[in-house]
Structure formats: C-alpha cells, structure tokens
XYZ file of C-alpha atoms in Angstrom:
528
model
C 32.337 -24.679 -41.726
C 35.281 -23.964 -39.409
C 35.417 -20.999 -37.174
C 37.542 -18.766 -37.619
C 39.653 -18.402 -33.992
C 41.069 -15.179 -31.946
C 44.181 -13.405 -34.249
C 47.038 -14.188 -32.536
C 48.110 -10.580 -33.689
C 45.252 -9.302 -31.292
C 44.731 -11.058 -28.294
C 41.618 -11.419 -26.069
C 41.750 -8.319 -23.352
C 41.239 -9.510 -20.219
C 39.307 -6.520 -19.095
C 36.312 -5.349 -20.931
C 36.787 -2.168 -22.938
C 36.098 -1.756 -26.640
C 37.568 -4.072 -29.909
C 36.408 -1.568 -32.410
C 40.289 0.202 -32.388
C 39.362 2.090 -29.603
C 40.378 0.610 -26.831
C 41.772 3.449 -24.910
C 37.838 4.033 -24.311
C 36.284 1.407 -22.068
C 32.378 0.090 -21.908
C 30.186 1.919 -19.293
C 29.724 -1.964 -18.093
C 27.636 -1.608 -14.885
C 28.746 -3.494 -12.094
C 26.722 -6.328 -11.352
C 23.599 -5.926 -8.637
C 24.628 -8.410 -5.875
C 23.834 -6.505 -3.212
C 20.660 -6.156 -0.731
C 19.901 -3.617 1.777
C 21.518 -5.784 4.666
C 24.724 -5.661 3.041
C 24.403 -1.620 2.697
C 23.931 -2.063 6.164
C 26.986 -3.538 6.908
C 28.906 -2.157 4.552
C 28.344 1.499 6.428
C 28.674 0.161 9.874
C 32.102 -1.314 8.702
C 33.182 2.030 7.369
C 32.401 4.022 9.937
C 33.431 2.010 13.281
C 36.337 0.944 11.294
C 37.699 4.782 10.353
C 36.595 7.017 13.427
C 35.746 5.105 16.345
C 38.866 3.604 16.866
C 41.189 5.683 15.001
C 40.557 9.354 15.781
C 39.167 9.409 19.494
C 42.258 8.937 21.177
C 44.057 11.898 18.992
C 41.142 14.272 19.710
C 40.620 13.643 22.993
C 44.511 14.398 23.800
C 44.997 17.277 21.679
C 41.612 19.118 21.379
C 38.079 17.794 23.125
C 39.594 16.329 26.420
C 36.936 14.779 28.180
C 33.751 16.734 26.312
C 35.357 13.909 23.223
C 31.395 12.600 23.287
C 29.880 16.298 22.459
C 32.755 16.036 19.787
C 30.912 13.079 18.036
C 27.704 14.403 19.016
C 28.205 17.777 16.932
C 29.687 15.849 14.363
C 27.003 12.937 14.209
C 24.724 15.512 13.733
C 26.132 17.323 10.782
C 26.228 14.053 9.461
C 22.721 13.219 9.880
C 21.856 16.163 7.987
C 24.267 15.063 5.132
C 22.649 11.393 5.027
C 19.152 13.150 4.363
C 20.246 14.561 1.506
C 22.298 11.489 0.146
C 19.074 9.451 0.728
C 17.207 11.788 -1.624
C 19.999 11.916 -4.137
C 21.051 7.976 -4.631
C 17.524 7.099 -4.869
C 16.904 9.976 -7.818
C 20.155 9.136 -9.831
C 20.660 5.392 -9.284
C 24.626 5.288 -10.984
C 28.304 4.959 -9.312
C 30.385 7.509 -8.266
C 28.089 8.713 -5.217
C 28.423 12.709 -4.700
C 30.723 13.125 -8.318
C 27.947 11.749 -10.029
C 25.385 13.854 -8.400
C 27.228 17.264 -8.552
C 27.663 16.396 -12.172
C 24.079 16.068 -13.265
C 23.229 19.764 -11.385
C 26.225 21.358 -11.815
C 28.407 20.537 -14.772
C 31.855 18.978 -15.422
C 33.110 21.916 -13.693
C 31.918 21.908 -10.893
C 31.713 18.549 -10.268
C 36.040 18.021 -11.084
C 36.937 19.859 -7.751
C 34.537 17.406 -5.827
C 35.802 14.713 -7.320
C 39.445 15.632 -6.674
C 39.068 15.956 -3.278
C 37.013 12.304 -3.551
C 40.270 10.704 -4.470
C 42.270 12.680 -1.929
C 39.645 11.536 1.001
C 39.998 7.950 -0.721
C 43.657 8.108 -0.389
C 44.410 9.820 2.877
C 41.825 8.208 4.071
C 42.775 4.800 3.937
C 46.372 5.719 4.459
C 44.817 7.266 8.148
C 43.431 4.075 8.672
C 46.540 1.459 7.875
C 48.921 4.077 9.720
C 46.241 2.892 12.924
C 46.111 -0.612 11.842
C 50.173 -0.581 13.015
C 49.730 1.372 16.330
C 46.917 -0.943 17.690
C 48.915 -3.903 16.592
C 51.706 -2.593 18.131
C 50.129 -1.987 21.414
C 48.247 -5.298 21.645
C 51.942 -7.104 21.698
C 53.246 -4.957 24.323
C 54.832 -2.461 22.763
C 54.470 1.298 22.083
C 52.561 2.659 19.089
C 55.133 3.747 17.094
C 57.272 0.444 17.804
C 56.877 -0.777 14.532
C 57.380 2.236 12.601
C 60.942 3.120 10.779
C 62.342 6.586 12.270
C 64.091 8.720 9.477
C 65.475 11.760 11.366
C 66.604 13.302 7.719
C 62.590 13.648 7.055
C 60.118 16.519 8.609
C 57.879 15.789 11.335
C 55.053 13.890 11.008
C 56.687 12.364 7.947
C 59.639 10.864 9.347
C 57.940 7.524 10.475
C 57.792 5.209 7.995
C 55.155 2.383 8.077
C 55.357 -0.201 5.727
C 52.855 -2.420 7.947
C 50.371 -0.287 6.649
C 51.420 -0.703 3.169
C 51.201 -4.027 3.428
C 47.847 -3.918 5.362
C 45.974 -1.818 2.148
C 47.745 -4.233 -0.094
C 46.274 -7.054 1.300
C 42.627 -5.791 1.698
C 42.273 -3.828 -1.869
C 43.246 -7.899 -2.758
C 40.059 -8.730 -1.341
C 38.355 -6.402 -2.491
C 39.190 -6.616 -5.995
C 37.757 -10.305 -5.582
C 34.028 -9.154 -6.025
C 31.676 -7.088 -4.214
C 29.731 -10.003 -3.167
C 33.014 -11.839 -1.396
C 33.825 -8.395 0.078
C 30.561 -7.584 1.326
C 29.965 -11.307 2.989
C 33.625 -11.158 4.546
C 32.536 -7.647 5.862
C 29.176 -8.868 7.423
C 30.633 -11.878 9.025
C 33.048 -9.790 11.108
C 30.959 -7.169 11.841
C 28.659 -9.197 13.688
C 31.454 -9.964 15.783
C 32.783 -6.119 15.981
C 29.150 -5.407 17.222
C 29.630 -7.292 20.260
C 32.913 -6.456 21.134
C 32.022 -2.662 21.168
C 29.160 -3.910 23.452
C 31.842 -5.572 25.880
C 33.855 -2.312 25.689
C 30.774 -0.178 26.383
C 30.242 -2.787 29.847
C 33.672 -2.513 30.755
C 34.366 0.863 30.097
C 31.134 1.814 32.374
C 32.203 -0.388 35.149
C 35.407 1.605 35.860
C 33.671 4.806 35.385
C 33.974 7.358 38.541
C 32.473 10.775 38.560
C 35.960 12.683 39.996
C 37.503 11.585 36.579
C 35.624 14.578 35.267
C 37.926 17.162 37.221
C 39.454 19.304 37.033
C 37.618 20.072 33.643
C 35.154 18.720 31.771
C 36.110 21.422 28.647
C 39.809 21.928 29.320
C 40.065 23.350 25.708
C 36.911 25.222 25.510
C 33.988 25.148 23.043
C 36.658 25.851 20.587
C 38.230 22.522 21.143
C 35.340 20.145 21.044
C 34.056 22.020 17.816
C 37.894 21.491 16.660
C 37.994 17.653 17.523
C 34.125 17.402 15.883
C 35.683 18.692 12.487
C 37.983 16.284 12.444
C 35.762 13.325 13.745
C 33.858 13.986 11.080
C 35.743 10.963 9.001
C 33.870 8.910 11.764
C 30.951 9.434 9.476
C 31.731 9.041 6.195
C 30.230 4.980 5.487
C 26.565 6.446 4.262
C 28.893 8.235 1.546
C 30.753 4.881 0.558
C 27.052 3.151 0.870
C 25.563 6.039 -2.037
C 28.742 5.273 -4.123
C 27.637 1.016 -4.250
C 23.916 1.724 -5.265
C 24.719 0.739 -8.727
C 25.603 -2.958 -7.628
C 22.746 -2.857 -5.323
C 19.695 -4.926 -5.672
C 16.933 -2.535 -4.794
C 17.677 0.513 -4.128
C 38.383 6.332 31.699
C 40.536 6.188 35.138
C 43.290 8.184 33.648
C 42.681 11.658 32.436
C 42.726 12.459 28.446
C 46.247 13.800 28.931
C 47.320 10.317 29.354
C 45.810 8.794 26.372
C 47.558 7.048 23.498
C 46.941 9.046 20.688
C 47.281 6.126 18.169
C 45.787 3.543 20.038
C 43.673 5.074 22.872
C 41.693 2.491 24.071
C 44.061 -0.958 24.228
C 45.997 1.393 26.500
C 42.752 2.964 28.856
C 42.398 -0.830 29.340
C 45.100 -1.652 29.865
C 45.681 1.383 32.486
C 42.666 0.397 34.026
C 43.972 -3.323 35.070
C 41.918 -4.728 32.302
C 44.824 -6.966 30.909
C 42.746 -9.207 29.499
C 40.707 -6.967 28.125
C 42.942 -4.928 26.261
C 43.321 -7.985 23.921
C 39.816 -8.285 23.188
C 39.794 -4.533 22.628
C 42.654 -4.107 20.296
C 41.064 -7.405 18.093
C 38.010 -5.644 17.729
C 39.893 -2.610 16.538
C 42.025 -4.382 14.248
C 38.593 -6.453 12.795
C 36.820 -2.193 12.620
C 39.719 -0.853 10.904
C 40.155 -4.333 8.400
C 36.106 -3.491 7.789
C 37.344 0.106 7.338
C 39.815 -0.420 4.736
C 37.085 -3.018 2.865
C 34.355 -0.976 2.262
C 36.671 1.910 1.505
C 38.151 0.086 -1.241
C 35.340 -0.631 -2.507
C 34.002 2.389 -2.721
C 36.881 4.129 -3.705
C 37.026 2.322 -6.324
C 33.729 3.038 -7.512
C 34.722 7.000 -7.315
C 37.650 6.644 -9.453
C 35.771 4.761 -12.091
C 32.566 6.519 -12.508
C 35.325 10.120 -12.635
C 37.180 7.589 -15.255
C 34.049 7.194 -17.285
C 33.812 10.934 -18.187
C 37.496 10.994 -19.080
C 38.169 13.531 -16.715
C 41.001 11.020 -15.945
C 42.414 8.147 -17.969
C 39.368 5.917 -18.927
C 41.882 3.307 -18.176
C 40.355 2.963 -15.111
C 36.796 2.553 -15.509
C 37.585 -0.716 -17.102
C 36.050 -3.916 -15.019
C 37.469 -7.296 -14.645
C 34.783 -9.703 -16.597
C 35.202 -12.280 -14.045
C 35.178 -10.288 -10.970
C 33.102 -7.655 -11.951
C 35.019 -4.967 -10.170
C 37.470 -1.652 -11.368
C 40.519 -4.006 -10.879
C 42.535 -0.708 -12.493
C 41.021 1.723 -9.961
C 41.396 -0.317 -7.221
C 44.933 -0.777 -7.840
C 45.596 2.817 -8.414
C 43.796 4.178 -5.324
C 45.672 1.798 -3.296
C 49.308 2.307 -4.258
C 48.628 6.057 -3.818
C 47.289 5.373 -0.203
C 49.871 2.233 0.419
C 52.708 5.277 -0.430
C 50.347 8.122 1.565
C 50.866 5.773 4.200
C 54.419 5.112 4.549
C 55.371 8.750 5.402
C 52.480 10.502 6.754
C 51.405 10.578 10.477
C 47.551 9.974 11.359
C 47.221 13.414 12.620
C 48.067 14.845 9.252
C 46.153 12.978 7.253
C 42.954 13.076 9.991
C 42.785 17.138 8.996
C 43.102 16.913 5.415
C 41.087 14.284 4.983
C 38.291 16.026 7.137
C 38.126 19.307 5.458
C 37.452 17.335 1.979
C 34.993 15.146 3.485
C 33.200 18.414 4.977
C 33.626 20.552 1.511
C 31.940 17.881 -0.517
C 29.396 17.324 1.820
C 28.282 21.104 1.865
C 28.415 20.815 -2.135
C 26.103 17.774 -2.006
C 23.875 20.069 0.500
C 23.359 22.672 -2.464
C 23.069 20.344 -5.076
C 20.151 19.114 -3.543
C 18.371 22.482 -3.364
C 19.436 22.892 -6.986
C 18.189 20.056 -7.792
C 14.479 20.716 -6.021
C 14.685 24.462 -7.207
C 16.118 24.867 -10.472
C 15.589 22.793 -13.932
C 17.561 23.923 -16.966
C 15.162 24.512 -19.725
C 12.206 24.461 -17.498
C 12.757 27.181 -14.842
C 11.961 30.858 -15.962
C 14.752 33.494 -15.197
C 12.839 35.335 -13.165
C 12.649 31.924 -10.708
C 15.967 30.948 -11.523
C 17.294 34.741 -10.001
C 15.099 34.459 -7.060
C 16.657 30.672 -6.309
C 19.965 32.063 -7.012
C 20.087 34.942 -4.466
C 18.529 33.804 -1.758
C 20.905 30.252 -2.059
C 23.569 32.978 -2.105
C 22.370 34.457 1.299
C 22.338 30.803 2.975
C 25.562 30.157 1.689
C 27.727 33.429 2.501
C 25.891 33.807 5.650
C 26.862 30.480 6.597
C 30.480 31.464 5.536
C 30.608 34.510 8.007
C 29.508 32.640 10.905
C 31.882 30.544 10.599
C 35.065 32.945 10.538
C 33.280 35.005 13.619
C 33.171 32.120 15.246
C 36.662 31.845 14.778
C 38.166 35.670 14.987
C 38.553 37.893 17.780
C 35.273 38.149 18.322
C 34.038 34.811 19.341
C 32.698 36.040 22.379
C 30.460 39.174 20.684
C 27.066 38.088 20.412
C 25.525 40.676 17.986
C 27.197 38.982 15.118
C 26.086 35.456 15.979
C 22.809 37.347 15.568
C 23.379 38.803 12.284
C 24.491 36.271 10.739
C 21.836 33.773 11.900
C 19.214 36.296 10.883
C 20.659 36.562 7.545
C 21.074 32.672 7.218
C 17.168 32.367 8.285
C 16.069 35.226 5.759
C 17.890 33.323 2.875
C 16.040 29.767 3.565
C 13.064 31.530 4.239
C 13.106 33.349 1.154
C 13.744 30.118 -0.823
C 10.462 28.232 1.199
C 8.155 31.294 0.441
C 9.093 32.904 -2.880
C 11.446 30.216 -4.748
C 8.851 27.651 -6.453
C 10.315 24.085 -6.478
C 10.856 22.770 -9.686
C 10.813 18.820 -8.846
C 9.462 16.839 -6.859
C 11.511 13.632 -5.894
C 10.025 10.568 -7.174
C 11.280 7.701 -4.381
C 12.340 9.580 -0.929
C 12.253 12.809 -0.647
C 14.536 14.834 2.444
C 12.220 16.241 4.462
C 12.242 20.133 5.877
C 12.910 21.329 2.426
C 14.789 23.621 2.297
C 15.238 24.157 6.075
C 17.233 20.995 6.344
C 19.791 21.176 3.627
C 20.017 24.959 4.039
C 21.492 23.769 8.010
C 23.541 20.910 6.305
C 25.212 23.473 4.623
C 26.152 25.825 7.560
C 27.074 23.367 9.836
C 29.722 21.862 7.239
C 30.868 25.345 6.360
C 30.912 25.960 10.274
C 32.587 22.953 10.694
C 35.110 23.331 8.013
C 36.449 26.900 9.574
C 37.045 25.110 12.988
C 40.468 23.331 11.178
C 43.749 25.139 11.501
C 45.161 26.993 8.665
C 47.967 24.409 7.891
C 44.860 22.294 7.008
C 43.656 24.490 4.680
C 46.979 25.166 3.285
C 47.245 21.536 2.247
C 43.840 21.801 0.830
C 44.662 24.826 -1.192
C 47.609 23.017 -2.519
C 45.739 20.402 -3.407
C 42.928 21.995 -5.092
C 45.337 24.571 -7.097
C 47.068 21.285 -8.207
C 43.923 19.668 -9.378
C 42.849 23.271 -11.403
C 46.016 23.337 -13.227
C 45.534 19.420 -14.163
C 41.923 20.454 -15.056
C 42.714 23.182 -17.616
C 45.902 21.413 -19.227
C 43.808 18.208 -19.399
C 40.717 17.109 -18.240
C 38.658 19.735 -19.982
C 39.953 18.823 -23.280
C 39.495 14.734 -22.320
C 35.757 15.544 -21.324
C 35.362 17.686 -24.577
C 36.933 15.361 -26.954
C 34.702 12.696 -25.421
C 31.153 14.211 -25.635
C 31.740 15.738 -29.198
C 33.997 13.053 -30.998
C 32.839 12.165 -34.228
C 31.939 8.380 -35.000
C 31.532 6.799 -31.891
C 29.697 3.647 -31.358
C 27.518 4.142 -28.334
C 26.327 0.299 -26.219
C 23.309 0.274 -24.244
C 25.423 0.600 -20.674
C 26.748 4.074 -22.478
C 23.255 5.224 -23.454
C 21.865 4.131 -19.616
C 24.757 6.044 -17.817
C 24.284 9.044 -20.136
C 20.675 9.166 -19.467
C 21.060 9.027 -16.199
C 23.307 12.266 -16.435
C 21.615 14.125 -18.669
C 18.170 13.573 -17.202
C 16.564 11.151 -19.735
C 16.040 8.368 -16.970
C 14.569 10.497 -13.936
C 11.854 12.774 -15.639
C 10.412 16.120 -14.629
C-alpha cells in the first residue's frame, strides 16, 4: 500500500509546535536532560566571574567603594547567599524552566508573577548588553589602546548613549550562535574554558598580592563612606546572579593595587592596574582571562535567558512563538534570537554604567519576591490553610516586609546618622519574623532540601534586598518605573486576555509535556 507523503500545501515545520490548525500554540516540549551537577557547576561559575568580577569592579571602585571595593562584594555576596538558600529550596520543589517566573507563578498568580518576569527579560537584556559593552573595553585595552577606542562617538546623542559599540553586537551575536547549538555543546565549551579562567584568576590573585603595599590604603580606606560601599554592593550585585541562571536550567538537568582607585579604568580596571604596575606581560594574560569570563558570561546567560523567555512564552503572557524548540537542537531557537537582538541593540547605545544600575535593581526586586514566595510557599496553601492562619501569615509577612522598606529609606534620608530609628525598625522587622516562627503554623514541609532558619533566613533575604535596592540613585529607579509602567500597560491591553484565552479555551488538545508542566503549576506533581 503506498504511503501517503507530506502535502506540499503544508509543509513540515521545522520547529515543534502543533499540526492540529493551531499552530500559533506550541508543545510544552521539555528540553532534553543533558546536564549533571558538574555542569551546573560550571555553568554558575561562568556566569558570575564572567558578569561582575571583571566587569563592574573597576566602575565601583572609581565612582563609589574606592578601596573598601572588597566589603562591596562582601555585603553583596552575602545577600546573595541568602537568595541561593531559598532558590535551592524552590528548584528542587518545582523542577520546570523559567527559574523565579515559574516559582512566583505557582504562589502567587499570573499577576504577580508578569512584573517578575518583565524585569527577567530586562535583566536578560541589559544584562548581556553590560557584558558585550565590556567585552570591547578589555579588548581594546589589551591592544594598546583606550577603552572606548573602539567605540563610534555620536555627539548628536545624550550621554552615556552616544558611544556606539557594534563589537558588542557582534560579540552576543556570535555567542547566542553557540548557544542555540544545544545545551550540551554550550555547557562543554563553557567547562573547558573555565578550567582555564580558574587559573588565571589564581595568577591574578599571586600577582596582584605581590605588588601589594600597606600605604596604598591612604589617605582613605572609605573615601565615600558607608554610603558608598553599600552603593557599589547594590550594584555588584549582578556579580551574583549565575545560581539564578543555574535554577532556570533544572529542567534539562539530569538529577536535580599601586595606583589609587581614582586612577582606575572604569571599563577595564584590571589590564590597566597591571599594566600600571609594570606587569606588561601580565596584562595580556589578564585581559584573556577576562575576555574567556565575560565569553562564559554571555554563554550561560543565553542560555538561560532563553529559558526565561520560553517558560513566560508558554503561559502566553507573550507570543507562544517563542516557547517553540528546535527538534534537532533541542533549544528555544525563537527566544534566543529575540533576547539577543534586544541586547545586541541595548548594546550599541548604552554605556556599562547605565545598564550596571538598571540591571541591579531588577536583579534585587526579583530576588526579594523569590524571598516571600518562599515563606508563602512554607506558610500558606490555598484550599488547605484556614483564614484565621492565613490572616496571621499575612500580617506579620506584612511587618517583615514594610519594616524592611523603612529601614531602607532611613538609611538613606537625613537621618542616617539617628540611631533610634535603626532601632525601631529592626525591632519591628524582628517582631514580624518572630511572629511568623511562633504563631504562623507552616503549611508544607519541603520534600528534597529544605532552607534552613525558617523563617529567620528568608525574612533577612528580604531586607537586605529591599535595603539594598534603596542604596541606587533615583535615576535608577526612574528607569525602573518606566519600565515597569510600560510592562502594566502591555499587561492589561494584552497579556491578561492571552493568559485567559489560554486556560479557558474551548477544545483544546492537551499532550503529556502540557499536562506535566501544568501539574507542576498547579500543584498536582509536588503534593501537600
């Protein structure tokens, strides 16, 4: 009997998404698990040498930190170490893409979740815009020249947008092509160099200790204050974003100086302290290894940008277009593509310093989200939870979170140096996470890891993220209110009525990938 052949009327899509005349909606196809624990690994130490270390020091140290740039990363670090906790808990407990989006969503509701995941794609694009505009400066440096050599001066344009780069939009180009390849390829390309970016910042720990001398410290070790160093640790922050790209792969997982700071490059800070310090052959090595941590950077970010965009494309809060995955490759070729033209464009006008602050201040807001969705999570069950409980949860989680607020904006008045409302404020911060450990009953109990301290340590990973978020100027949060109005408007005209349309459209097939994902999100998967 003969077989009856593809209609030529209809060809064979390329990408996998549905034949039934609906192909505007694609498959929840999960990505295939290639990856093990030791690529995780790698895949965060690639993000975050690759973003912060090299990129941001130089800037902060110059502008805001000065020489206390260490208690910078320190304050930061440990913000971030409070934020990993509660990732931990949450990637093991709902194993699908799309990292914090997908957990704010299960808690919290479309709703909640679509400002989150706005400001995902924003830290996606600035983010690896940041990172190519760096790419160019250390390249620049390493041949001699000075970082903004290889940039395109438009006088007609404002500052900090008048330099174009189209290095760096060449730079994203190329790695989103690699990345797009398969996780697998990306991840082995990533390892390989990283073992060799490990021992160059080993070399630039030796050397940099060898020319260390004590009277560098004068005339001030805090020339800008506490003020500055808790500035330059906001922004730093980015440094410590690669356990966030690492939570957003666990569905392709298998298991689950001798000058002073004033005289720093901003763009490329530590080919030129090398290179100051009569290190000429050093300064080579140095500005390789930052060129290899920023490649690794850009990577894992497309990678896991990519993941972002489709797991937000899979609730049709934006085009399903780009949830759809290459059958070959097995990766969002779509979202991958988008997220890169935005940054490769991002990239061509904006100056690192720019895109360091509002990239920071989203990184910081969703991580003090993903803070409270974790005590939600522990404290509060829909269904389950009596009212009573739910009100007692609900005020003191109010009291840890506007407490937190108001320390921050002391902090930053006129009345930094009053201590009586440092007191208040703590006071009324430890009264709320008391409350919740003695009089709010948890309502589950994690089934894999749990974060410990609960709900000491998420309650602190919330104010030091708020705290941390009020240290940024107010142009900072200008551009994030901009941003943020711009994603409610785009919300209410369309996304609502995509994610509506979606849940309660009549006679749709549903394939076992749909019915997994959806369990996951609606609680079927990880029981009470």
């Amino acid at each position: 009997m003969r077989t009856r052949g593809p209609s030529r009327s209809r060809p064979q899509p390329l990408i996998r998404g549905r034949r039934d005349g609906d192909a505007a909606r694609p498959e929840r196809e999960p990505a295939p698990r290639c990856l093990s624990w030791v690529d995780l690994a790698f895949l965060g130490f690639g993000s975050v040498v690759g973003s912060g270390v090299f990129v941001l020091t130089g800037q902060e140290a110059r502008f805001d930190a000065g020489l206390a740039i260490p208690l910078a990363y320190a304050a930061a670090g440990f913000s971030a170490l409070l934020s990993s906790f509660c990732y931990a808990e949450l990637a093991t407990e709902i194993p699908s893409a799309g990292g914090s989006f997908s957990y704010l969503r299960v808690e919290l509701g479309d709703l909640a979740a679509f400002i989150p995941a706005g400001n995902i794609l924003l830290e996606a694009v600035v983010g690896a815009a940041g990172l190519g505009r760096s790419w160019t400066s250390y390249l620049a440096a390493l041949i001699g020249r000075d970082s903004d050599a290889l940039r395109i001066h438009v006088p007609a344009l404002a500052d900090g947008f008048n330099l174009l780069d189209p290095i760096a939009a060449v730079v994203l180009c190329a790695t989103s092509a690699v990345a797009v390849s398969g996780a697998r390829l990306t991840s082995t390309v990533n390892s390989s160099v990283s073992v060799v970016g490990i021992a160059i910042i080993a070399f630039v720990l030796a050397a940099g200790f060898s020319h260390f001398e004590p009277a560098n410290l004068a005339p001030s070790f805090f020339p800008f204050g506490a003020t500055g160093v808790f500035r330059a640790a906001a922004v730093v922050y980015w440094s410590y974003t690669g356990f966030d790209m690492v939570a957003t792969m666990s569905e392709e997982t298998k298991n689950r100086g001798r000058d002073r700071y004033s005289d720093i490059d901003a763009n490329a800070a530590y080919l030129v302290a090398f290179a100051a310090a009569g290190m000429k052959c050093a300064r080579y090595i140095v500005a390789l290894g930052a060129l290899k941590g920023m490649t690794s950077g850009l990577l894992v970010g497309a990678l896991g940008q990519a993941r972002y965009t489709t797991q937000i494309a899979r609730t049709h809060m934006i085009p399903p277009y780009f949830a759809l995955v290459h059958p070959k490759t097995g990766t969002p070729i779509y979202a991958t593509i988008a997220v890169t033209l935005g940054a490769a464009c991002v990239a061509l006008f904006s100056s690192l310093d720019v895109l360091a602050s509002v990239s920071s201040i989203s990184t910081l807001f969703i991580f003090a989200l993903v803070a409270v969705e974790l005590l939600v999570r522990r404290y509060y069950v829909a269904g389950t939870t009596s009212p009573a409980q739910a009100r007692t949860f609900l005020a003191f989680l109010a009291l840890i979170v506007l407490s937190s607020i108001g320390l921050s904006v002391y902090y930053n008045s006129d009345y930094v140096a009053r201590w009586p409302g440092y007191v208040v404020f703590g006071a009324l911060w430890a009264a709320g996470t008391a409350g919740l450990a003695l009089f709010a009953k948890q309502q589950r109990a994690p089934k894999v890891y749990g974060a410990p301290l609960m709900p000491w340590l998420p309650a602190m990973s919330v104010a030091t993220n708020l705290f941390l978020m009020g240290s940024l100027g107010s142009l900072a949060y200008m551009r994030f209110g901009i941003c943020t109005a711009a994603m409610l408007v785009y919300y209410v005209l369309f996304g609502v009525h995509a994610t509506y349309d979606m849940v309660h459209s009549e006679g749709q097939t549903t394939s076992a990938a749909d019915a997994a994902t959806d369990g996951v999100e609606q609680r079927k998967i990880m029981p009470v």
